[in-house]
Amino acid sequence: MVTDGIAQKRFEELRRIFTAGKASHAYLFLGSVNQENEDGIQGLAQILLCQAEGEKPCGTCRACRLLTGGSHPDFRVIAPEGGKIKLEEIRQLCYDAVLNPYLSPCKVYLFKRFETLTEVAANAFLKTLEEPPPAVYFLALAEQELGVLPTIRSRMQRVQLGGVLLQHGFGAAEGTDLQVSDLSALWRQAQKLSSQDREQVDLFLQGLQTQLRTKLMTAIQAGTAPVGLMRGIAAVQQSRAYTAANVNLRLLLEDLLLTLFDELGEMNSPNNN
Ligand SMILES: [Zn+2]
């Protein structure tokens, strides 16, 4: 598994946001169900649940100890049973979510394999997600974004943890025509750039767009229709639109480059050739 430290960096970033008291009500984490990701998400939950006045999580208050011991009354894990997260489970959650927390300042629900939510369960969850009770947080880990209904997805903050995509992208691209080394160089460049101003980032994206367009023209002239490349160009275009808005540039660029790894890797995989 190639994670390239992306999950780690994302969690560091989020820990800062959570400790600053600026967490959103619902997050969709995209990545493998593994110890690193589960620990990272539980660490975020601990920040929310910790009762300390000062630095969170303190690790010593009652909430911290109960969470570590797996018996915090305001923390619930929802995992698939028989391969699915079912309606009954979501009904209970929606009922429980409106009740006040027992111990901590809030309640946290952690979903594992969120993409296994059945459609009927997802629709039942939608109303609670749209109008969440004030002190309730949903942290959901999904391995496949496409398994999550768009109506649900659009109401959650999306966090790409990277493991799944990178494993796929590098694996598919290895030993093919795709110059992964170029993308790695772009990645490093993006890392340097993202602390610069928005104009610089837009110029970088403009250059990237031109480069990909040239590749596309060459491919079309050669009689192929590289869907991955087209999607890559669309992703760059979308990112350029976002740079004008008040977004985190580093996250934006990382997301974009992950998309490119994925799309361009797929283009070169044996299945599509
Ligand atoms: Zn604590």
mmCIF file of C-alpha atoms in Angstrom, residues 7-272:
data_model
loop_
_atom_site.group_PDB
_atom_site.id
_atom_site.type_symbol
_atom_site.label_atom_id
_atom_site.label_comp_id
_atom_site.label_asym_id
_atom_site.label_seq_id
_atom_site.Cartn_x
_atom_site.Cartn_y
_atom_site.Cartn_z
ATOM 1 C CA ALA A 7 -3.560 10.436 5.221
ATOM 2 C CA GLN A 8 -1.132 11.535 7.908
ATOM 3 C CA LYS A 9 -0.948 15.052 6.484
ATOM 4 C CA ARG A 10 -4.710 15.279 6.132
ATOM 5 C CA PHE A 11 -5.221 14.247 9.739
ATOM 6 C CA GLU A 12 -2.647 16.780 10.942
ATOM 7 C CA GLU A 13 -4.468 19.501 9.054
ATOM 8 C CA LEU A 14 -7.852 18.400 10.375
ATOM 9 C CA ARG A 15 -6.604 18.159 13.960
ATOM 10 C CA ARG A 16 -5.720 21.850 13.736
ATOM 11 C CA ILE A 17 -9.196 22.677 12.414
ATOM 12 C CA PHE A 18 -10.903 20.534 15.058
ATOM 13 C CA THR A 19 -8.879 21.921 17.969
ATOM 14 C CA ALA A 20 -9.677 25.425 16.729
ATOM 15 C CA GLY A 21 -13.358 24.508 17.157
ATOM 16 C CA LYS A 22 -14.033 24.820 13.434
ATOM 17 C CA ALA A 23 -15.051 21.262 12.597
ATOM 18 C CA SER A 24 -17.906 20.754 10.149
ATOM 19 C CA HIS A 25 -20.844 18.581 11.133
ATOM 20 C CA ALA A 26 -20.217 15.851 8.601
ATOM 21 C CA TYR A 27 -17.092 14.465 6.961
ATOM 22 C CA LEU A 28 -16.733 11.857 4.267
ATOM 23 C CA PHE A 29 -13.259 10.323 4.474
ATOM 24 C CA LEU A 30 -12.246 8.448 1.349
ATOM 25 C CA GLY A 31 -9.687 5.770 2.014
ATOM 26 C CA SER A 32 -9.094 2.202 3.091
ATOM 27 C CA VAL A 33 -10.558 0.803 6.259
ATOM 28 C CA ASN A 34 -7.215 0.323 7.994
ATOM 29 C CA GLN A 35 -5.723 1.035 11.397
ATOM 30 C CA GLU A 36 -4.092 4.316 10.365
ATOM 31 C CA ASN A 37 -7.313 5.781 9.009
ATOM 32 C CA GLU A 38 -9.487 4.472 11.832
ATOM 33 C CA ASP A 39 -7.081 5.802 14.463
ATOM 34 C CA GLY A 40 -6.895 9.138 12.659
ATOM 35 C CA ILE A 41 -10.669 9.524 12.619
ATOM 36 C CA GLN A 42 -11.052 8.397 16.220
ATOM 37 C CA GLY A 43 -8.372 10.951 17.145
ATOM 38 C CA LEU A 44 -10.563 13.665 15.637
ATOM 39 C CA ALA A 45 -13.567 12.340 17.554
ATOM 40 C CA GLN A 46 -11.518 12.528 20.749
ATOM 41 C CA ILE A 47 -10.821 16.225 20.166
ATOM 42 C CA LEU A 48 -14.568 16.828 19.900
ATOM 43 C CA LEU A 49 -15.453 14.721 22.933
ATOM 44 C CA CYS A 50 -12.620 15.752 25.302
ATOM 45 C CA GLN A 51 -13.808 17.679 28.368
ATOM 46 C CA ALA A 52 -10.539 19.517 29.044
ATOM 47 C CA GLU A 53 -10.560 23.303 29.099
ATOM 48 C CA GLY A 54 -7.099 23.591 27.589
ATOM 49 C CA GLU A 55 -5.372 21.552 24.912
ATOM 50 C CA LYS A 56 -7.457 18.766 23.374
ATOM 51 C CA PRO A 57 -7.393 15.842 23.478
ATOM 52 C CA CYS A 58 -5.951 15.776 26.989
ATOM 53 C CA GLY A 59 -5.933 11.983 27.206
ATOM 54 C CA THR A 60 -6.758 12.031 30.917
ATOM 55 C CA CYS A 61 -10.306 13.382 31.351
ATOM 56 C CA ARG A 62 -13.213 10.985 31.814
ATOM 57 C CA ALA A 63 -14.332 11.388 28.195
ATOM 58 C CA CYS A 64 -10.855 10.634 26.842
ATOM 59 C CA ARG A 65 -10.483 7.583 29.068
ATOM 60 C CA LEU A 66 -13.916 6.199 28.186
ATOM 61 C CA LEU A 67 -13.300 6.730 24.485
ATOM 62 C CA THR A 68 -9.958 4.932 24.631
ATOM 63 C CA GLY A 69 -11.630 2.142 26.597
ATOM 64 C CA GLY A 70 -14.310 1.824 23.931
ATOM 65 C CA SER A 71 -17.243 2.747 26.174
ATOM 66 C CA HIS A 72 -17.907 6.455 25.701
ATOM 67 C CA PRO A 73 -21.695 6.957 25.802
ATOM 68 C CA ASP A 74 -21.621 9.822 23.272
ATOM 69 C CA PHE A 75 -19.531 7.958 20.704
ATOM 70 C CA ARG A 76 -21.076 5.360 18.445
ATOM 71 C CA VAL A 77 -19.552 3.266 15.697
ATOM 72 C CA ILE A 78 -21.837 2.204 12.879
ATOM 73 C CA ALA A 79 -20.429 -0.631 10.786
ATOM 74 C CA PRO A 80 -22.055 -2.881 8.199
ATOM 75 C CA GLU A 81 -23.756 -6.039 9.400
ATOM 76 C CA GLY A 82 -24.040 -8.755 6.812
ATOM 77 C CA GLY A 83 -22.313 -6.431 4.348
ATOM 78 C CA LYS A 84 -24.773 -3.517 4.703
ATOM 79 C CA ILE A 85 -25.564 -0.612 6.990
ATOM 80 C CA LYS A 86 -29.299 -1.073 7.307
ATOM 81 C CA LEU A 87 -32.345 1.117 7.831
ATOM 82 C CA GLU A 88 -32.956 -0.048 11.400
ATOM 83 C CA GLU A 89 -29.480 1.105 12.426
ATOM 84 C CA ILE A 90 -30.037 4.534 10.856
ATOM 85 C CA ARG A 91 -33.488 4.883 12.439
ATOM 86 C CA GLN A 92 -31.946 4.319 15.863
ATOM 87 C CA LEU A 93 -29.201 6.816 15.067
ATOM 88 C CA CYS A 94 -31.679 9.520 14.017
ATOM 89 C CA TYR A 95 -33.658 8.996 17.214
ATOM 90 C CA ASP A 96 -30.513 9.002 19.353
ATOM 91 C CA ALA A 97 -28.979 12.055 17.664
ATOM 92 C CA VAL A 98 -31.663 14.458 18.915
ATOM 93 C CA LEU A 99 -31.098 13.470 22.561
ATOM 94 C CA ASN A 100 -28.623 15.528 24.586
ATOM 95 C CA PRO A 101 -25.112 14.133 25.070
ATOM 96 C CA TYR A 102 -24.578 12.298 28.371
ATOM 97 C CA LEU A 103 -21.062 13.381 29.197
ATOM 98 C CA SER A 104 -19.265 15.329 26.482
ATOM 99 C CA PRO A 105 -20.132 18.652 24.847
ATOM 100 C CA CYS A 106 -21.307 16.746 21.755
ATOM 101 C CA LYS A 107 -22.041 13.365 20.211
ATOM 102 C CA VAL A 108 -19.966 11.708 17.519
ATOM 103 C CA TYR A 109 -21.076 8.975 15.113
ATOM 104 C CA LEU A 110 -18.369 7.124 13.232
ATOM 105 C CA PHE A 111 -19.335 5.131 10.154
ATOM 106 C CA LYS A 112 -17.150 2.380 8.753
ATOM 107 C CA ARG A 113 -17.626 1.335 5.124
ATOM 108 C CA PHE A 114 -20.128 4.154 4.686
ATOM 109 C CA GLU A 115 -20.646 3.107 1.054
ATOM 110 C CA THR A 116 -22.519 0.030 2.286
ATOM 111 C CA LEU A 117 -25.404 2.209 3.483
ATOM 112 C CA THR A 118 -28.514 0.897 1.711
ATOM 113 C CA GLU A 119 -30.449 3.387 -0.391
ATOM 114 C CA VAL A 120 -33.459 3.326 1.909
ATOM 115 C CA ALA A 121 -31.177 3.841 4.930
ATOM 116 C CA ALA A 122 -29.408 6.696 3.149
ATOM 117 C CA ASN A 123 -32.715 8.411 2.452
ATOM 118 C CA ALA A 124 -33.711 8.043 6.096
ATOM 119 C CA PHE A 125 -30.373 9.565 7.114
ATOM 120 C CA LEU A 126 -30.682 12.497 4.721
ATOM 121 C CA LYS A 127 -32.995 14.626 6.857
ATOM 122 C CA THR A 128 -30.748 14.364 9.923
ATOM 123 C CA LEU A 129 -27.756 15.185 7.753
ATOM 124 C CA GLU A 130 -29.515 18.191 6.227
ATOM 125 C CA GLU A 131 -30.534 19.610 9.588
ATOM 126 C CA PRO A 132 -28.145 18.089 12.094
ATOM 127 C CA PRO A 133 -28.834 18.672 15.791
ATOM 128 C CA PRO A 134 -26.385 21.364 16.997
ATOM 129 C CA ALA A 135 -23.980 19.169 18.946
ATOM 130 C CA VAL A 136 -23.743 16.185 16.624
ATOM 131 C CA TYR A 137 -20.886 15.165 14.323
ATOM 132 C CA PHE A 138 -20.811 12.489 11.647
ATOM 133 C CA LEU A 139 -17.434 11.062 10.610
ATOM 134 C CA ALA A 140 -17.775 8.541 7.806
ATOM 135 C CA LEU A 141 -15.073 6.413 6.218
ATOM 136 C CA ALA A 142 -15.790 5.022 2.752
ATOM 137 C CA GLU A 143 -13.564 3.054 0.427
ATOM 138 C CA GLN A 144 -15.553 3.976 -2.663
ATOM 139 C CA GLU A 145 -16.947 7.426 -3.169
ATOM 140 C CA LEU A 146 -19.300 6.284 -5.913
ATOM 141 C CA GLY A 147 -21.100 3.959 -3.519
ATOM 142 C CA VAL A 148 -22.320 6.985 -1.558
ATOM 143 C CA LEU A 149 -25.461 8.687 -2.889
ATOM 144 C CA PRO A 150 -24.745 12.138 -4.391
ATOM 145 C CA THR A 151 -27.428 13.730 -2.185
ATOM 146 C CA ILE A 152 -25.527 12.451 0.867
ATOM 147 C CA ARG A 153 -22.062 13.183 -0.509
ATOM 148 C CA SER A 154 -22.890 16.791 -1.321
ATOM 149 C CA ARG A 155 -23.803 17.465 2.301
ATOM 150 C CA MET A 156 -20.502 16.250 3.708
ATOM 151 C CA GLN A 157 -16.968 17.626 3.684
ATOM 152 C CA ARG A 158 -14.971 15.328 1.440
ATOM 153 C CA VAL A 159 -11.511 14.318 2.650
ATOM 154 C CA GLN A 160 -9.308 12.270 0.341
ATOM 155 C CA LEU A 161 -7.030 10.097 2.466
ATOM 156 C CA GLY A 162 -5.212 8.909 -0.603
ATOM 157 C CA GLY A 163 -4.390 5.287 0.141
ATOM 158 C CA VAL A 164 -6.866 3.687 -2.213
ATOM 159 C CA LEU A 165 -6.349 6.029 -5.130
ATOM 160 C CA LEU A 166 -2.574 6.017 -4.979
ATOM 161 C CA GLN A 167 -2.360 2.274 -4.742
ATOM 162 C CA HIS A 168 -4.538 2.019 -7.817
ATOM 163 C CA GLY A 169 -2.917 4.867 -9.737
ATOM 164 C CA PHE A 170 0.688 3.847 -9.248
ATOM 165 C CA GLY A 171 -0.069 0.174 -9.702
ATOM 166 C CA ALA A 172 -1.830 0.739 -12.995
ATOM 167 C CA ALA A 173 0.719 3.208 -14.281
ATOM 168 C CA GLU A 174 3.838 1.254 -13.467
ATOM 169 C CA GLY A 175 5.794 0.180 -16.502
ATOM 170 C CA THR A 176 3.440 1.905 -18.928
ATOM 171 C CA ASP A 177 3.819 4.983 -21.086
ATOM 172 C CA LEU A 178 2.535 7.304 -18.398
ATOM 173 C CA GLN A 179 5.396 9.285 -16.954
ATOM 174 C CA VAL A 180 4.563 9.033 -13.309
ATOM 175 C CA SER A 181 7.868 10.720 -12.565
ATOM 176 C CA ASP A 182 6.503 13.847 -14.242
ATOM 177 C CA LEU A 183 3.462 13.820 -12.009
ATOM 178 C CA SER A 184 5.699 13.342 -8.986
ATOM 179 C CA ALA A 185 7.651 16.399 -10.058
ATOM 180 C CA LEU A 186 4.387 18.284 -10.476
ATOM 181 C CA TRP A 187 3.401 17.160 -7.020
ATOM 182 C CA ARG A 188 6.582 18.550 -5.499
ATOM 183 C CA GLN A 189 6.094 21.767 -7.414
ATOM 184 C CA ALA A 190 2.515 22.006 -6.187
ATOM 185 C CA GLN A 191 3.694 21.538 -2.608
ATOM 186 C CA LYS A 192 6.044 24.493 -2.992
ATOM 187 C CA LEU A 193 3.497 26.606 -4.810
ATOM 188 C CA SER A 194 0.570 26.145 -2.505
ATOM 189 C CA SER A 195 2.017 28.452 0.109
ATOM 190 C CA GLN A 196 2.303 31.170 -2.558
ATOM 191 C CA ASP A 197 -0.495 33.394 -3.732
ATOM 192 C CA ARG A 198 -3.536 32.370 -5.731
ATOM 193 C CA GLU A 199 -2.290 33.942 -8.924
ATOM 194 C CA GLN A 200 0.842 31.767 -8.873
ATOM 195 C CA VAL A 201 -1.270 28.667 -8.335
ATOM 196 C CA ASP A 202 -3.558 29.615 -11.201
ATOM 197 C CA LEU A 203 -0.560 30.094 -13.498
ATOM 198 C CA PHE A 204 0.690 26.657 -12.498
ATOM 199 C CA LEU A 205 -2.718 25.152 -13.272
ATOM 200 C CA GLN A 206 -2.881 27.014 -16.567
ATOM 201 C CA GLY A 207 0.452 25.479 -17.568
ATOM 202 C CA LEU A 208 -0.761 22.051 -16.506
ATOM 203 C CA GLN A 209 -3.940 22.463 -18.530
ATOM 204 C CA THR A 210 -1.993 23.423 -21.668
ATOM 205 C CA GLN A 211 0.308 20.457 -21.203
ATOM 206 C CA LEU A 212 -2.598 18.014 -20.851
ATOM 207 C CA ARG A 213 -4.429 19.552 -23.815
ATOM 208 C CA THR A 214 -1.370 19.038 -25.998
ATOM 209 C CA LYS A 215 -1.297 15.397 -24.894
ATOM 210 C CA LEU A 216 -4.990 15.101 -25.706
ATOM 211 C CA MET A 217 -4.572 16.556 -29.201
ATOM 212 C CA THR A 218 -1.745 14.120 -29.884
ATOM 213 C CA ALA A 219 -3.884 11.229 -28.672
ATOM 214 C CA ILE A 220 -6.881 12.281 -30.764
ATOM 215 C CA GLN A 221 -4.701 12.640 -33.855
ATOM 216 C CA ALA A 222 -3.457 9.128 -33.169
ATOM 217 C CA GLY A 223 -7.093 7.984 -33.267
ATOM 218 C CA THR A 224 -7.684 7.286 -29.554
ATOM 219 C CA ALA A 225 -10.200 8.833 -27.174
ATOM 220 C CA PRO A 226 -8.485 8.944 -23.789
ATOM 221 C CA VAL A 227 -11.393 9.447 -21.388
ATOM 222 C CA GLY A 228 -9.084 9.662 -18.369
ATOM 223 C CA LEU A 229 -7.148 12.500 -19.947
ATOM 224 C CA MET A 230 -10.344 14.414 -20.735
ATOM 225 C CA ARG A 231 -11.534 13.977 -17.170
ATOM 226 C CA GLY A 232 -8.106 15.120 -15.995
ATOM 227 C CA ILE A 233 -8.398 18.309 -18.030
ATOM 228 C CA ALA A 234 -11.902 18.906 -16.675
ATOM 229 C CA ALA A 235 -10.550 18.466 -13.139
ATOM 230 C CA VAL A 236 -7.806 21.040 -13.765
ATOM 231 C CA GLN A 237 -10.394 23.439 -15.155
ATOM 232 C CA GLN A 238 -12.587 22.986 -12.094
ATOM 233 C CA SER A 239 -9.631 23.544 -9.766
ATOM 234 C CA ARG A 240 -8.818 26.786 -11.563
ATOM 235 C CA ALA A 241 -12.350 27.962 -10.834
ATOM 236 C CA TYR A 242 -11.872 27.068 -7.165
ATOM 237 C CA THR A 243 -8.609 28.994 -6.775
ATOM 238 C CA ALA A 244 -10.623 32.195 -7.064
ATOM 239 C CA ALA A 245 -12.704 31.146 -4.052
ATOM 240 C CA ASN A 246 -11.481 31.100 -0.491
ATOM 241 C CA VAL A 247 -10.268 27.500 -0.395
ATOM 242 C CA ASN A 248 -7.210 25.811 1.071
ATOM 243 C CA LEU A 249 -4.852 25.823 -1.910
ATOM 244 C CA ARG A 250 -2.705 22.958 -0.713
ATOM 245 C CA LEU A 251 -5.706 20.663 -0.241
ATOM 246 C CA LEU A 252 -7.050 21.770 -3.601
ATOM 247 C CA LEU A 253 -3.816 20.914 -5.404
ATOM 248 C CA GLU A 254 -3.402 17.620 -3.590
ATOM 249 C CA ASP A 255 -6.939 16.609 -4.501
ATOM 250 C CA LEU A 256 -6.348 17.555 -8.103
ATOM 251 C CA LEU A 257 -3.095 15.639 -8.397
ATOM 252 C CA LEU A 258 -4.678 12.569 -6.805
ATOM 253 C CA THR A 259 -7.432 12.793 -9.401
ATOM 254 C CA LEU A 260 -4.822 13.046 -12.142
ATOM 255 C CA PHE A 261 -2.888 10.061 -10.815
ATOM 256 C CA ASP A 262 -6.127 8.130 -10.806
ATOM 257 C CA GLU A 263 -7.411 9.211 -14.209
ATOM 258 C CA LEU A 264 -4.118 8.995 -16.063
ATOM 259 C CA GLY A 265 -3.163 5.749 -14.381
ATOM 260 C CA GLU A 266 -6.490 4.236 -15.397
ATOM 261 C CA MET A 267 -6.002 5.403 -18.974
ATOM 262 C CA ASN A 268 -2.865 3.310 -19.189
ATOM 263 C CA SER A 269 -4.203 0.231 -17.447
ATOM 264 C CA PRO A 270 -4.482 -2.954 -19.527
ATOM 265 C CA ASN A 271 -8.293 -3.030 -19.084
ATOM 266 C CA ASN A 272 -8.762 0.076 -21.168
#
